[in-house]
CSV table of N, CA and C in Angstrom, one decimal:
chain,number,residue,atom,x,y,z
A,1021,GLN,N,0.8,-17.4,-9.9
A,1021,GLN,CA,1.4,-16.7,-8.8
A,1021,GLN,C,1.4,-15.2,-9.0
A,1022,VAL,N,0.9,-14.5,-8.0
A,1022,VAL,CA,0.9,-13.0,-8.1
A,1022,VAL,C,2.3,-12.5,-7.8
A,1023,GLN,N,2.6,-11.5,-8.6
A,1023,GLN,CA,3.9,-10.7,-8.4
A,1023,GLN,C,3.6,-9.3,-8.3
A,1024,LEU,N,4.4,-8.6,-7.4
A,1024,LEU,CA,4.2,-7.2,-7.2
A,1024,LEU,C,5.5,-6.4,-7.3
A,1025,ALA,N,5.4,-5.2,-7.8
A,1025,ALA,CA,6.6,-4.4,-7.9
A,1025,ALA,C,6.2,-2.9,-7.7
A,1026,GLU,N,6.8,-2.3,-6.6
A,1026,GLU,CA,6.5,-0.9,-6.3
A,1026,GLU,C,7.4,0.0,-7.0
A,1027,SER,N,6.8,1.2,-7.2
A,1027,SER,CA,7.6,2.3,-7.7
A,1027,SER,C,7.1,3.6,-7.0
A,1028,GLY,N,8.0,4.6,-7.0
A,1028,GLY,CA,7.6,5.9,-6.3
A,1028,GLY,C,8.4,6.0,-5.0
A,1029,GLY,N,7.9,6.8,-4.1
A,1029,GLY,CA,8.6,7.0,-2.9
A,1029,GLY,C,9.7,8.0,-3.1
A,1030,GLY,N,10.4,8.2,-2.0
A,1030,GLY,CA,11.5,9.2,-2.0
A,1030,GLY,C,11.4,10.1,-0.8
A,1031,LEU,N,12.0,11.3,-1.0
A,1031,LEU,CA,12.1,12.3,0.1
A,1031,LEU,C,11.2,13.4,-0.1
A,1032,VAL,N,10.4,13.8,0.9
A,1032,VAL,CA,9.5,14.9,0.7
A,1032,VAL,C,9.4,15.7,2.1
A,1033,GLN,N,9.1,17.0,2.0
A,1033,GLN,CA,9.0,17.8,3.2
A,1033,GLN,C,7.6,17.6,3.8
A,1034,VAL,N,7.5,17.9,5.1
A,1034,VAL,CA,6.3,17.8,5.8
A,1034,VAL,C,5.2,18.6,5.1
A,1035,GLY,N,4.0,18.0,5.0
A,1035,GLY,CA,2.9,18.6,4.3
A,1035,GLY,C,2.9,18.3,2.8
A,1036,GLY,N,3.9,17.7,2.3
A,1036,GLY,CA,4.0,17.4,0.9
A,1036,GLY,C,3.2,16.2,0.5
A,1037,SER,N,3.3,15.8,-0.8
A,1037,SER,CA,2.6,14.7,-1.3
A,1037,SER,C,3.5,13.7,-2.1
A,1038,LEU,N,3.2,12.5,-2.1
A,1038,LEU,CA,3.9,11.5,-2.9
A,1038,LEU,C,2.8,10.5,-3.4
A,1039,ARG,N,3.2,9.8,-4.5
A,1039,ARG,CA,2.3,8.7,-5.0
A,1039,ARG,C,3.2,7.5,-5.1
A,1040,LEU,N,2.7,6.4,-4.6
A,1040,LEU,CA,3.3,5.1,-4.8
A,1040,LEU,C,2.5,4.3,-5.8
A,1041,SER,N,3.2,3.5,-6.6
A,1041,SER,CA,2.5,2.6,-7.6
A,1041,SER,C,2.9,1.2,-7.4
A,1042,CYS,N,2.0,0.3,-7.7
A,1042,CYS,CA,2.4,-1.1,-7.6
A,1042,CYS,C,1.9,-1.8,-8.9
A,1043,ALA,N,2.8,-2.4,-9.6
A,1043,ALA,CA,2.5,-3.2,-10.8
A,1043,ALA,C,2.1,-4.6,-10.3
A,1044,VAL,N,1.0,-5.0,-10.7
A,1044,VAL,CA,0.4,-6.3,-10.3
A,1044,VAL,C,0.4,-7.3,-11.4
A,1045,SER,N,0.9,-8.5,-11.3
A,1045,SER,CA,0.8,-9.5,-12.3
A,1045,SER,C,0.4,-10.8,-11.7
A,1046,GLY,N,-0.2,-11.7,-12.6
A,1046,GLY,CA,-0.6,-13.0,-12.1
A,1046,GLY,C,-2.0,-13.3,-12.5
A,1047,SER,N,-2.5,-14.4,-12.0
A,1047,SER,CA,-3.8,-14.8,-12.4
A,1047,SER,C,-4.8,-14.8,-11.2
A,1048,ALA,N,-6.1,-14.8,-11.5
A,1048,ALA,CA,-7.1,-14.8,-10.5
A,1048,ALA,C,-7.0,-13.7,-9.5
A,1049,LEU,N,-6.6,-12.5,-10.0
A,1049,LEU,CA,-6.4,-11.4,-9.1
A,1049,LEU,C,-7.6,-11.0,-8.3
A,1050,SER,N,-8.8,-11.3,-8.9
A,1050,SER,CA,-10.0,-10.9,-8.2
A,1050,SER,C,-10.2,-11.6,-6.9
A,1051,LEU,N,-9.4,-12.7,-6.6
A,1051,LEU,CA,-9.5,-13.4,-5.4
A,1051,LEU,C,-8.6,-12.9,-4.3
A,1052,TYR,N,-7.9,-11.8,-4.6
A,1052,TYR,CA,-6.9,-11.3,-3.6
A,1052,TYR,C,-7.3,-9.9,-3.1
A,1053,THR,N,-6.9,-9.7,-1.9
A,1053,THR,CA,-6.9,-8.3,-1.3
A,1053,THR,C,-5.5,-7.8,-1.4
A,1054,MET,N,-5.5,-6.6,-1.9
A,1054,MET,CA,-4.2,-5.9,-2.1
A,1054,MET,C,-4.0,-4.8,-1.0
A,1055,GLY,N,-2.9,-4.7,-0.5
A,1055,GLY,CA,-2.7,-3.7,0.6
A,1055,GLY,C,-1.4,-3.0,0.4
A,1056,TRP,N,-1.4,-1.8,1.1
A,1056,TRP,CA,-0.1,-1.1,1.3
A,1056,TRP,C,0.2,-1.2,2.8
A,1057,LEU,N,1.4,-1.7,3.1
A,1057,LEU,CA,1.9,-1.8,4.4
A,1057,LEU,C,3.1,-1.0,4.6
A,1058,ARG,N,3.4,-0.6,5.8
A,1058,ARG,CA,4.7,0.1,6.0
A,1058,ARG,C,5.4,-0.4,7.3
A,1059,GLN,N,6.7,-0.3,7.2
A,1059,GLN,CA,7.5,-0.9,8.3
A,1059,GLN,C,8.5,0.1,8.7
A,1060,VAL,N,8.6,0.4,10.0
A,1060,VAL,CA,9.6,1.2,10.6
A,1060,VAL,C,10.4,0.3,11.5
A,1061,PRO,N,11.7,0.4,11.5
A,1061,PRO,CA,12.6,-0.4,12.3
A,1061,PRO,C,12.2,-0.3,13.8
A,1062,GLY,N,12.0,-1.5,14.4
A,1062,GLY,CA,11.6,-1.5,15.8
A,1062,GLY,C,10.1,-1.4,16.1
A,1063,LYS,N,9.4,-1.3,15.0
A,1063,LYS,CA,7.9,-1.2,15.2
A,1063,LYS,C,7.2,-2.3,14.4
A,1064,GLU,N,6.0,-2.6,14.8
A,1064,GLU,CA,5.2,-3.6,14.0
A,1064,GLU,C,4.8,-3.1,12.7
A,1065,ARG,N,4.8,-4.0,11.7
A,1065,ARG,CA,4.3,-3.6,10.4
A,1065,ARG,C,2.9,-3.2,10.5
A,1066,GLU,N,2.6,-2.1,9.7
A,1066,GLU,CA,1.2,-1.6,9.8
A,1066,GLU,C,0.6,-1.6,8.4
A,1067,VAL,N,-0.7,-2.1,8.4
A,1067,VAL,CA,-1.5,-2.0,7.2
A,1067,VAL,C,-2.0,-0.6,7.1
A,1068,VAL,N,-1.6,0.2,6.1
A,1068,VAL,CA,-2.1,1.6,6.0
A,1068,VAL,C,-3.4,1.7,5.1
A,1069,ALA,N,-3.5,0.8,4.1
A,1069,ALA,CA,-4.6,0.8,3.2
A,1069,ALA,C,-4.7,-0.5,2.5
A,1070,ALA,N,-6.0,-0.9,2.2
A,1070,ALA,CA,-6.2,-2.1,1.5
A,1070,ALA,C,-7.4,-2.1,0.7
A,1071,VAL,N,-7.4,-2.8,-0.4
A,1071,VAL,CA,-8.6,-2.9,-1.2
A,1071,VAL,C,-8.8,-4.2,-1.8
A,1072,TYR,N,-10.0,-4.7,-1.9
A,1072,TYR,CA,-10.2,-6.0,-2.5
A,1072,TYR,C,-10.2,-5.8,-4.0
A,1073,TRP,N,-9.4,-6.6,-4.7
A,1073,TRP,CA,-9.2,-6.4,-6.1
A,1073,TRP,C,-10.5,-6.5,-6.9
A,1074,GLY,N,-11.4,-7.3,-6.4
A,1074,GLY,CA,-12.7,-7.4,-7.1
A,1074,GLY,C,-13.6,-6.3,-6.9
A,1075,GLY,N,-13.3,-5.3,-6.0
A,1075,GLY,CA,-14.1,-4.2,-5.8
A,1075,GLY,C,-14.6,-4.1,-4.3
A,1076,GLY,N,-15.1,-3.0,-3.9
A,1076,GLY,CA,-15.6,-2.8,-2.6
A,1076,GLY,C,-14.9,-1.6,-1.9
A,1077,SER,N,-15.3,-1.3,-0.7
A,1077,SER,CA,-14.8,-0.1,0.0
A,1077,SER,C,-13.4,-0.4,0.5
A,1078,PRO,N,-12.5,0.5,0.3
A,1078,PRO,CA,-11.2,0.3,0.8
A,1078,PRO,C,-11.1,0.5,2.4
A,1079,TYR,N,-10.0,-0.1,2.9
A,1079,TYR,CA,-9.7,0.1,4.3
A,1079,TYR,C,-8.6,1.1,4.5
A,1080,TYR,N,-8.7,1.9,5.5
A,1080,TYR,CA,-7.6,2.8,5.9
A,1080,TYR,C,-7.3,2.7,7.4
A,1081,ALA,N,-6.0,2.7,7.7
A,1081,ALA,CA,-5.7,2.9,9.1
A,1081,ALA,C,-6.1,4.2,9.6
A,1082,ASP,N,-6.4,4.3,10.9
A,1082,ASP,CA,-6.8,5.6,11.4
A,1082,ASP,C,-5.7,6.7,11.2
A,1083,SER,N,-4.5,6.2,11.3
A,1083,SER,CA,-3.4,7.2,11.2
A,1083,SER,C,-3.3,7.9,9.8
A,1084,VAL,N,-3.9,7.3,8.8
A,1084,VAL,CA,-3.8,7.9,7.5
A,1084,VAL,C,-5.1,8.3,6.9
A,1085,LYS,N,-6.2,8.1,7.6
A,1085,LYS,CA,-7.6,8.4,7.1
A,1085,LYS,C,-7.6,9.9,6.7
A,1086,GLY,N,-8.2,10.2,5.6
A,1086,GLY,CA,-8.3,11.6,5.2
A,1086,GLY,C,-7.0,12.2,4.5
A,1087,ARG,N,-6.0,11.4,4.5
A,1087,ARG,CA,-4.7,11.9,3.9
A,1087,ARG,C,-4.2,11.0,2.8
A,1088,PHE,N,-4.5,9.7,2.9
A,1088,PHE,CA,-4.1,8.7,1.9
A,1088,PHE,C,-5.3,8.2,1.2
A,1089,THR,N,-5.1,7.9,-0.1
A,1089,THR,CA,-6.1,7.3,-0.9
A,1089,THR,C,-5.5,6.1,-1.7
A,1090,VAL,N,-6.2,5.0,-1.6
A,1090,VAL,CA,-5.7,3.8,-2.4
A,1090,VAL,C,-6.6,3.7,-3.6
A,1091,SER,N,-6.0,3.3,-4.7
A,1091,SER,CA,-6.8,3.1,-5.9
A,1091,SER,C,-6.3,1.8,-6.6
A,1092,ARG,N,-7.1,1.3,-7.5
A,1092,ARG,CA,-6.7,0.2,-8.3
A,1092,ARG,C,-7.2,0.4,-9.7
A,1093,ASP,N,-6.4,-0.1,-10.7
A,1093,ASP,CA,-6.8,0.0,-12.1
A,1093,ASP,C,-6.7,-1.5,-12.6
A,1094,THR,N,-7.9,-2.1,-12.7
A,1094,THR,CA,-7.9,-3.5,-13.1
A,1094,THR,C,-7.6,-3.7,-14.5
A,1095,ARG,N,-7.7,-2.7,-15.3
A,1095,ARG,CA,-7.3,-2.8,-16.7
A,1095,ARG,C,-5.8,-2.8,-16.9
A,1096,ARG,N,-5.1,-1.9,-16.2
A,1096,ARG,CA,-3.7,-1.8,-16.3
A,1096,ARG,C,-3.0,-2.6,-15.2
A,1097,ASN,N,-3.8,-3.3,-14.4
A,1097,ASN,CA,-3.2,-4.1,-13.3
A,1097,ASN,C,-2.2,-3.3,-12.4
A,1098,THR,N,-2.7,-2.2,-12.0
A,1098,THR,CA,-1.8,-1.4,-11.1
A,1098,THR,C,-2.6,-1.0,-9.8
A,1099,MET,N,-1.9,-0.7,-8.8
A,1099,MET,CA,-2.5,-0.2,-7.6
A,1099,MET,C,-1.7,1.0,-7.2
A,1100,GLY,N,-2.4,2.1,-6.7
A,1100,GLY,CA,-1.7,3.3,-6.3
A,1100,GLY,C,-2.0,3.7,-4.9
A,1101,LEU,N,-1.2,4.5,-4.3
A,1101,LEU,CA,-1.4,5.1,-3.0
A,1101,LEU,C,-1.0,6.5,-3.1
A,1102,ASN,N,-2.0,7.4,-3.1
A,1102,ASN,CA,-1.7,8.8,-3.0
A,1102,ASN,C,-1.6,9.3,-1.6
A,1103,MET,N,-0.5,9.9,-1.3
A,1103,MET,CA,-0.3,10.3,0.1
A,1103,MET,C,-0.2,11.8,0.2
A,1104,ASN,N,-1.0,12.4,0.9
A,1104,ASN,CA,-1.1,13.9,1.0
A,1104,ASN,C,-0.8,14.3,2.5
A,1105,ASN,N,-0.4,15.5,2.6
A,1105,ASN,CA,-0.2,16.1,4.0
A,1105,ASN,C,0.7,15.2,4.8
A,1106,LEU,N,1.8,14.8,4.2
A,1106,LEU,CA,2.7,13.8,4.9
A,1106,LEU,C,3.3,14.4,6.1
A,1107,LYS,N,3.5,13.5,7.1
A,1107,LYS,CA,4.0,13.8,8.4
A,1107,LYS,C,5.3,13.0,8.6
A,1108,PRO,N,6.1,13.5,9.5
A,1108,PRO,CA,7.4,12.8,9.8
A,1108,PRO,C,7.1,11.3,10.2
A,1109,GLU,N,6.0,11.1,10.9
A,1109,GLU,CA,5.7,9.7,11.3
A,1109,GLU,C,5.3,8.8,10.2
A,1110,ASP,N,5.1,9.3,9.0
A,1110,ASP,CA,4.8,8.5,7.8
A,1110,ASP,C,6.1,7.9,7.2
A,1111,THR,N,7.2,8.4,7.7
A,1111,THR,CA,8.5,7.8,7.2
A,1111,THR,C,8.6,6.3,7.5
A,1112,ALA,N,8.8,5.6,6.5
A,1112,ALA,CA,8.8,4.1,6.6
A,1112,ALA,C,9.2,3.5,5.2
A,1113,VAL,N,9.4,2.2,5.3
A,1113,VAL,CA,9.5,1.5,4.0
A,1113,VAL,C,8.1,1.0,3.7
A,1114,TYR,N,7.6,1.3,2.5
A,1114,TYR,CA,6.2,0.9,2.1
A,1114,TYR,C,6.3,-0.3,1.2
A,1115,TYR,N,5.4,-1.2,1.5
A,1115,TYR,CA,5.3,-2.4,0.7
A,1115,TYR,C,3.9,-2.5,0.1
A,1116,CYS,N,3.9,-3.0,-1.1
A,1116,CYS,CA,2.7,-3.5,-1.8
A,1116,CYS,C,2.6,-4.9,-1.4
A,1117,ALA,N,1.4,-5.4,-1.0
A,1117,ALA,CA,1.3,-6.8,-0.6
A,1117,ALA,C,-0.1,-7.4,-1.0
A,1118,ALA,N,-0.1,-8.7,-1.0
A,1118,ALA,CA,-1.4,-9.3,-1.4
A,1118,ALA,C,-1.7,-10.5,-0.5
A,1119,LYS,N,-2.9,-10.7,-0.2
A,1119,LYS,CA,-3.3,-11.9,0.5
A,1119,LYS,C,-4.5,-12.6,-0.2
A,1120,PHE,N,-4.6,-13.9,-0.2
A,1120,PHE,CA,-5.7,-14.6,-0.8
A,1120,PHE,C,-6.9,-14.4,0.0
A,1121,ARG,N,-8.0,-14.4,-0.6
A,1121,ARG,CA,-9.3,-14.3,0.0
A,1121,ARG,C,-9.5,-15.2,1.2
A,1122,GLY,N,-9.8,-14.7,2.4
A,1122,GLY,CA,-10.0,-15.5,3.6
A,1122,GLY,C,-8.7,-15.7,4.4
A,1123,SER,N,-7.6,-15.2,3.8
A,1123,SER,CA,-6.3,-15.3,4.6
A,1123,SER,C,-6.2,-14.1,5.6
A,1124,GLU,N,-5.6,-14.4,6.7
A,1124,GLU,CA,-5.4,-13.3,7.6
A,1124,GLU,C,-4.1,-12.5,7.3
A,1125,ASP,N,-3.1,-13.2,6.8
A,1125,ASP,CA,-1.8,-12.6,6.6
A,1125,ASP,C,-1.5,-12.3,5.2
A,1126,TYR,N,-0.8,-11.2,4.9
A,1126,TYR,CA,-0.3,-11.0,3.6
A,1126,TYR,C,0.9,-11.9,3.3
A,1127,SER,N,0.9,-12.6,2.2
A,1127,SER,CA,1.9,-13.6,1.9
A,1127,SER,C,2.7,-13.3,0.7
A,1128,ILE,N,2.3,-12.3,-0.1
A,1128,ILE,CA,3.0,-11.9,-1.3
A,1128,ILE,C,3.4,-10.5,-1.2
A,1129,TRP,N,4.7,-10.2,-1.4
A,1129,TRP,CA,5.2,-8.9,-1.1
A,1129,TRP,C,6.0,-8.3,-2.3
A,1130,GLY,N,6.0,-7.0,-2.5
A,1130,GLY,CA,6.9,-6.3,-3.4
A,1130,GLY,C,8.2,-6.1,-2.6
A,1131,GLN,N,9.1,-5.4,-3.3
A,1131,GLN,CA,10.4,-5.2,-2.8
A,1131,GLN,C,10.5,-4.1,-1.8
A,1132,GLY,N,9.5,-3.3,-1.7
A,1132,GLY,CA,9.5,-2.1,-0.8
A,1132,GLY,C,10.1,-0.9,-1.4
A,1133,THR,N,9.6,0.2,-0.9
A,1133,THR,CA,10.2,1.5,-1.3
A,1133,THR,C,10.2,2.5,-0.1
A,1134,GLN,N,11.3,3.2,0.0
A,1134,GLN,CA,11.5,4.1,1.1
A,1134,GLN,C,10.7,5.4,0.9
A,1135,VAL,N,10.0,5.8,1.9
A,1135,VAL,CA,9.4,7.1,2.0
A,1135,VAL,C,10.0,7.9,3.2
A,1136,THR,N,10.5,9.0,3.0
A,1136,THR,CA,11.1,9.8,4.1
A,1136,THR,C,10.5,11.2,4.0
A,1137,VAL,N,9.9,11.6,5.2
A,1137,VAL,CA,9.3,12.9,5.3
A,1137,VAL,C,10.2,13.7,6.3
A,1138,SER,N,10.7,14.8,5.7
A,1138,SER,CA,11.6,15.6,6.5
A,1138,SER,C,10.9,16.8,7.1
A,1139,SER,N,11.3,17.2,8.3
A,1139,SER,CA,10.6,18.3,9.0
A,1139,SER,C,11.5,19.6,8.9
């Protein structure tokens, strides 16, 4: 069973940067896609970035392309999200999540971490 735990987040001013980290544990991790999703009350959950643990090109939502970078370290079993040039609309609870190969939906979630961008 895969388990995820986020760290990072917090309060930052517009244009600032933050880094989120996700500690990943479990077996057969190469069979999973790992993603960063965010949730704003009253809005649909959005996949902002994702990467196949076994390798390959990452996915980015249009809203974050050029500003966010997802990374994974398969030796330390961590996944990161570097967020630059943050905007007020990036304010959300960010989740590290995983879905098994071939699945449409993310089924394994971390506890979430709040990111607040103040103007």
